mmCIF file of C-alpha atoms and ligand atoms in Angstrom:
data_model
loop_
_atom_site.group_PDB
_atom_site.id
_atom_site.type_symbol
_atom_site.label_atom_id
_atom_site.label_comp_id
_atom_site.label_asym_id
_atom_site.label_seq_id
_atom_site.Cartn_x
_atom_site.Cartn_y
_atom_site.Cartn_z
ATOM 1 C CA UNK A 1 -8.875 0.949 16.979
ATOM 2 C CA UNK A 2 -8.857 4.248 18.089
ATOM 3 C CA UNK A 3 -6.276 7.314 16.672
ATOM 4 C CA UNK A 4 -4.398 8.976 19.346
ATOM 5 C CA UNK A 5 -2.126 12.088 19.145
ATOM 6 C CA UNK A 6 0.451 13.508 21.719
ATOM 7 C CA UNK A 7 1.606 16.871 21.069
ATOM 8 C CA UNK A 8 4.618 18.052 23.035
ATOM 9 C CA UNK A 9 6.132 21.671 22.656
ATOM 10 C CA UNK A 10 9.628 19.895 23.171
ATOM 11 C CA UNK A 11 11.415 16.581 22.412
ATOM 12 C CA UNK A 12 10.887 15.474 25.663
ATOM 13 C CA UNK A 13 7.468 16.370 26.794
ATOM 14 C CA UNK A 14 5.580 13.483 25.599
ATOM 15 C CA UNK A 15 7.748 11.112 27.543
ATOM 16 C CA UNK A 16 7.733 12.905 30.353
ATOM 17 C CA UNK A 17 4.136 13.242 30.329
ATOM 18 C CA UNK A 18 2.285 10.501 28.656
ATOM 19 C CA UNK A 19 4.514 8.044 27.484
ATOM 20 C CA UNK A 20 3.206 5.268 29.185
ATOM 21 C CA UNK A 21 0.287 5.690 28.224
ATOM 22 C CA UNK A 22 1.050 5.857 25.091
ATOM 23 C CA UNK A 23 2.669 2.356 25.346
ATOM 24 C CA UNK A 24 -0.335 1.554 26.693
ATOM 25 C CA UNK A 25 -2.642 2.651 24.035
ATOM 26 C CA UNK A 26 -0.040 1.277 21.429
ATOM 27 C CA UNK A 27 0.073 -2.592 23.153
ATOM 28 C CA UNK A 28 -3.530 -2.386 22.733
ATOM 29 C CA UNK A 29 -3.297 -1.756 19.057
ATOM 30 C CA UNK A 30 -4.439 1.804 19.127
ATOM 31 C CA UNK A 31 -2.441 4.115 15.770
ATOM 32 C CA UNK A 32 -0.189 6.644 18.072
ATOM 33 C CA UNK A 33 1.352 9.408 16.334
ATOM 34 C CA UNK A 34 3.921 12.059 18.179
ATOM 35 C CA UNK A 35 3.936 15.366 17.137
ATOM 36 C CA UNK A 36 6.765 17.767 18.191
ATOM 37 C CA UNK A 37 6.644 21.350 17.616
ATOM 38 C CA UNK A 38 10.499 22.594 18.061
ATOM 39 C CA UNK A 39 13.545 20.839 18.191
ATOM 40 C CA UNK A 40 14.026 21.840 21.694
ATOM 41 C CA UNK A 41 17.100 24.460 20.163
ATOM 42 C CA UNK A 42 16.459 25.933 23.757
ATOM 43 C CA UNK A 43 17.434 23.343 25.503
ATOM 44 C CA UNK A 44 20.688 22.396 26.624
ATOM 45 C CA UNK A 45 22.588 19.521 24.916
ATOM 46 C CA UNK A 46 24.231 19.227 21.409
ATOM 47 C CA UNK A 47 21.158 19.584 18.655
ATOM 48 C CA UNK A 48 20.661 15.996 18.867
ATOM 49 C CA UNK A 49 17.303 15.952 20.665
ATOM 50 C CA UNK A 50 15.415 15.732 17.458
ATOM 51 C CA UNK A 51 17.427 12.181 17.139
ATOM 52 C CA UNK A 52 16.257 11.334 20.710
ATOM 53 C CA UNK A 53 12.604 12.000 20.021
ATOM 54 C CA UNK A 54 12.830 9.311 17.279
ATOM 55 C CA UNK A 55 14.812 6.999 19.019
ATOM 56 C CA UNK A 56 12.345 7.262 22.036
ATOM 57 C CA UNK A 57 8.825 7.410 19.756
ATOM 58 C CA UNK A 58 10.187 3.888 17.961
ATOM 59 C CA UNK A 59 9.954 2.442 21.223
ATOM 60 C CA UNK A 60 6.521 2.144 20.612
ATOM 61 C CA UNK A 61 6.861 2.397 16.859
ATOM 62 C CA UNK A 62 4.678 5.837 17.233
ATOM 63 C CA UNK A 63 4.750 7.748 13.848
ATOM 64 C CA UNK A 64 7.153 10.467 14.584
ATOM 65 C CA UNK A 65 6.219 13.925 13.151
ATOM 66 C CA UNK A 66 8.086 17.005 14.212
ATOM 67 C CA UNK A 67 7.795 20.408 13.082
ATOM 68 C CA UNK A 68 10.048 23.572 13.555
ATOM 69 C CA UNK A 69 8.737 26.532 15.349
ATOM 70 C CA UNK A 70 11.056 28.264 17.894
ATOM 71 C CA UNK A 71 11.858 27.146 21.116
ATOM 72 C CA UNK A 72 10.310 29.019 23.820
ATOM 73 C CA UNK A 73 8.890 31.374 21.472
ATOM 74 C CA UNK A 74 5.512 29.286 20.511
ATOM 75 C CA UNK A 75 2.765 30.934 20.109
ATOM 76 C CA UNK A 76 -0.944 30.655 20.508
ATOM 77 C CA UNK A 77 -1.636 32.263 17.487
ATOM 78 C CA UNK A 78 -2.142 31.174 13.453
ATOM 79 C CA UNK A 79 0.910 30.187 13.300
ATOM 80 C CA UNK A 80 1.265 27.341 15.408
ATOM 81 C CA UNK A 81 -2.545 26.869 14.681
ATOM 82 C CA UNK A 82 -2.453 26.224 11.609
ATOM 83 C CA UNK A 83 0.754 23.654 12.205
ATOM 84 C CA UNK A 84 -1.499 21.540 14.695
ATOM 85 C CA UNK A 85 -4.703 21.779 11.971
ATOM 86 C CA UNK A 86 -2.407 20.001 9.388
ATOM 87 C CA UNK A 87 -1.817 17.409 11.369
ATOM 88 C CA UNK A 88 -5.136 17.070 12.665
ATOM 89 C CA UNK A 89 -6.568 16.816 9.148
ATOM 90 C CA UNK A 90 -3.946 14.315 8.386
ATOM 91 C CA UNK A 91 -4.340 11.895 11.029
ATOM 92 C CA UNK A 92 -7.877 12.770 12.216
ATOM 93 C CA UNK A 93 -6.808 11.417 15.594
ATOM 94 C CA UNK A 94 -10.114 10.172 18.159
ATOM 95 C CA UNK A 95 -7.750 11.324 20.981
ATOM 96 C CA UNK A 96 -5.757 13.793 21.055
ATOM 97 C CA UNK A 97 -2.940 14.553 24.398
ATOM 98 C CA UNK A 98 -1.904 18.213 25.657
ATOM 99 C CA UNK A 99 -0.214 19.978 28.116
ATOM 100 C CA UNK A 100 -2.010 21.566 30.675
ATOM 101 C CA UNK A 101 -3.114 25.158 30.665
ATOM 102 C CA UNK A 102 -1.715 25.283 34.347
ATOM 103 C CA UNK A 103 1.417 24.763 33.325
ATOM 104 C CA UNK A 104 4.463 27.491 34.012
ATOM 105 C CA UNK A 105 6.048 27.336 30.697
ATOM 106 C CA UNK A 106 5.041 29.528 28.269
ATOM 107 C CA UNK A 107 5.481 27.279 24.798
ATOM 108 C CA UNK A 108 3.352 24.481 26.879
ATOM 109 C CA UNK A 109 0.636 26.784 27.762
ATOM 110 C CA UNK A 110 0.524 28.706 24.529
ATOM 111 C CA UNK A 111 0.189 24.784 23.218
ATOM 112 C CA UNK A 112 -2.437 24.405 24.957
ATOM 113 C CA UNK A 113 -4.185 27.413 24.120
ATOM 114 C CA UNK A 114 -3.191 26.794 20.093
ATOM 115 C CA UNK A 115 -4.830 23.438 20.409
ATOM 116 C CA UNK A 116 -7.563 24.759 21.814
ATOM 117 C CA UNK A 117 -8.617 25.901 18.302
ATOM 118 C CA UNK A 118 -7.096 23.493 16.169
ATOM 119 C CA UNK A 119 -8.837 20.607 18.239
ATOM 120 C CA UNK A 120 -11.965 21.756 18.006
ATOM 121 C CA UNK A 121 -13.589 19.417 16.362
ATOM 122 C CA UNK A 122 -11.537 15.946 18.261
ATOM 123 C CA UNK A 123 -13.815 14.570 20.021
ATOM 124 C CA UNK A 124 -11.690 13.722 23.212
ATOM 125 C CA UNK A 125 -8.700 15.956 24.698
ATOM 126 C CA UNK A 126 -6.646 15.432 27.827
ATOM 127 C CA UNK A 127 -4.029 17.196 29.101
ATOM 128 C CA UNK A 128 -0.896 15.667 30.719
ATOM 129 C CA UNK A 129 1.448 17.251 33.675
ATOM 130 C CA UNK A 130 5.023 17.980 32.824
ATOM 131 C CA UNK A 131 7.742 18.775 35.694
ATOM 132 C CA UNK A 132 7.088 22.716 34.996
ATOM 133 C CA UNK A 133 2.986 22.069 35.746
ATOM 134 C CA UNK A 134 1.454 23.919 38.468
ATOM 135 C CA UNK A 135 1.084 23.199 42.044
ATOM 136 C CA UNK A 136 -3.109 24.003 40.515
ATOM 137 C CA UNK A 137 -3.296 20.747 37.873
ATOM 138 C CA UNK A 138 -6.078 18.257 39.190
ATOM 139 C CA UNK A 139 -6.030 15.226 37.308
ATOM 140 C CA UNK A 140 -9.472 13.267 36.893
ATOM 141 C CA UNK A 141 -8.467 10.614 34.318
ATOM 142 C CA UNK A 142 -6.052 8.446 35.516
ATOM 143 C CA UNK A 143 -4.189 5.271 33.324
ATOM 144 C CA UNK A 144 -2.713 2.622 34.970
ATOM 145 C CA UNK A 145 0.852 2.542 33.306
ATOM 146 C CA UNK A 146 2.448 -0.194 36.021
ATOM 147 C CA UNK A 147 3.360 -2.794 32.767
ATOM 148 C CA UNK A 148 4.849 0.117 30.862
ATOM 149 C CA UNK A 149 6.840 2.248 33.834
ATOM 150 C CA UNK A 150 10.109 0.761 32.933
ATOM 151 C CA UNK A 151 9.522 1.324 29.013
ATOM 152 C CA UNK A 152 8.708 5.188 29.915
ATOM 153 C CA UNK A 153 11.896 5.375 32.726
ATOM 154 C CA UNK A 154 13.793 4.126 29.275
ATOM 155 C CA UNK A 155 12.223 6.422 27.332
ATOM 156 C CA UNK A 156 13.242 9.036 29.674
ATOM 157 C CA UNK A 157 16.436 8.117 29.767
ATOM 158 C CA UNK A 158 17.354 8.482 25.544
ATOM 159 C CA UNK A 159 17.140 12.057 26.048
ATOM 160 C CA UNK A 160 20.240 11.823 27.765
ATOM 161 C CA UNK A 161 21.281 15.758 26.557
ATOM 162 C CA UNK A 162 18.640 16.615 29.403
ATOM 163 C CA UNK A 163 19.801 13.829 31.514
ATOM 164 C CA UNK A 164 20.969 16.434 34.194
ATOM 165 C CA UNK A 165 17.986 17.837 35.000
ATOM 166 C CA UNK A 166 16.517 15.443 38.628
ATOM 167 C CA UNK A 167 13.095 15.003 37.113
ATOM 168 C CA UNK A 168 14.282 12.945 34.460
ATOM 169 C CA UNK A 169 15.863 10.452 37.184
ATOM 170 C CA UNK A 170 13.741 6.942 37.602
ATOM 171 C CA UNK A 171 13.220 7.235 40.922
ATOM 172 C CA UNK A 172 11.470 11.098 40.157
ATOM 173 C CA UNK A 173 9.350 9.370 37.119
ATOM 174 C CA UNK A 174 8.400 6.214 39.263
ATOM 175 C CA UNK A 175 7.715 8.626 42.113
ATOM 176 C CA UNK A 176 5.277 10.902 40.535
ATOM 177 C CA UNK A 177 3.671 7.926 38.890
ATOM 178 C CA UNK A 178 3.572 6.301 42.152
ATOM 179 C CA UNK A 179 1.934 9.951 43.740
ATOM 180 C CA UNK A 180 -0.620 9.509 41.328
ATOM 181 C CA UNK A 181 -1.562 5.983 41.903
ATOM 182 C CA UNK A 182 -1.816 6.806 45.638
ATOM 183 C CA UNK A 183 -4.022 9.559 44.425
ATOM 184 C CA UNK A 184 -6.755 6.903 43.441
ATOM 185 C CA UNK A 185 -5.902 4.777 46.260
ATOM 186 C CA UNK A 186 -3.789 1.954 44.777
ATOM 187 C CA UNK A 187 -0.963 0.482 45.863
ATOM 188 C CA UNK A 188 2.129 -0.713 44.261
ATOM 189 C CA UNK A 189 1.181 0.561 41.249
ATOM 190 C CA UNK A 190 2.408 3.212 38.748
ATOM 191 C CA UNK A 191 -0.070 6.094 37.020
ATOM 192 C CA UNK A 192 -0.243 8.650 34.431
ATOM 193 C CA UNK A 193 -2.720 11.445 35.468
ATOM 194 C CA UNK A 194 -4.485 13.636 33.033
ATOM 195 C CA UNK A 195 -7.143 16.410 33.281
ATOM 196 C CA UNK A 196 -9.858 15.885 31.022
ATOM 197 C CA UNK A 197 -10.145 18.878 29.068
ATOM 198 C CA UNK A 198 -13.881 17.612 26.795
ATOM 199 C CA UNK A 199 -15.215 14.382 25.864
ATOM 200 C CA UNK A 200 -17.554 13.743 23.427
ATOM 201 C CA UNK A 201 -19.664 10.384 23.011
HETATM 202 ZN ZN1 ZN B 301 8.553 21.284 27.227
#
């Protein structure tokens, strides 16, 4: 049994990014925790996406932490350093799931960068692509998430004060999961992508 941790900047980044493999991890009786660093304040909708996060992390019954710094103000400093040490002291995860440095929002790449430090001693970190990723991420871990696609388009779909934005549709979170299995040359298959930022064994 292995401990895995997803960090998202936002309410929704997780599911966007890794849920189903997440599911995955969970099915196979792997501990996942979600942590969230803002409440997504920035965001548009009605200051319920903290509620969403929940409703979408008991999918999976993940353990659910989320934390307050400001939206679109993270930083890669002590502060939010020191956030992502408590938790990494806490749950001493084996695994531990990032967005990618190449990514064009600044709280997700200052996330990265935080966890940089704070993961330093985790023996395995991947980062995940987000709609706002660069044109530049290059996955080279890929999880086949075809039994879990429709949990993920669900989980997706509870952050319905985002629901406007066209990359939380299914058919954009079955496409790019489809993209990526073509990527490794299967077919009819869905796949989470991830660049493998170290692994230790
Ligand atoms: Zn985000």
């Amino acid at each position: 049994m292995n401990k895995i941790l997803a960090v998202g900047p936002h309410p929704d980044d997780i599911e966007l990014g890794c849920f189903g493999t997440m599911a995955r991890y969970a099915k196979e009786g792997n501990e996942v925790n979600f942590l969230v660093l803002t409440t997504g304040e920035g965001g548009t909708g009605d200051g319920n996406r903290n509620k969403e996060a929940i409703k979408s992390a008991a999918l999976i019954k993940a353990k659910f932490f989320m934390e307050n710094l400001k939206d679109r103000f993270i930083s890669e400093g002590p502060e939010t350093i020191s956030v992502l040490e408590k938790y990494i002291d806490m749950i001493k995860p084996d695994k531990v799931f990032i967005p990618s440095a190449t990514d064009t929002h600044q709280d997700h790449r200052a996330t990265f960068h935080a966890s940089m430090v704070a993961c330093r001693t985790v023996k395995e970190i991947y980062a995940y692509e987000t709609p706002s990723t660069s044109r530049n991420f290059a996955p080279n871990f890929f999880v086949d998430i075809t039994d879990y696609i429709e949990l993920k388009v669900k989980a997706v779909k509870i952050h319905s004060s985002q629901g406007g934005k066209g990359y939380m549709a299914d058919r954009a979170v079955k496409g790019l999961a489809e993209y990526r299995a073509f990527d490794i040359l299967l077919n009819d298959r869905y796949v989470e992508g991830f660049d493998i930022i170290k692994v230790v064994v």
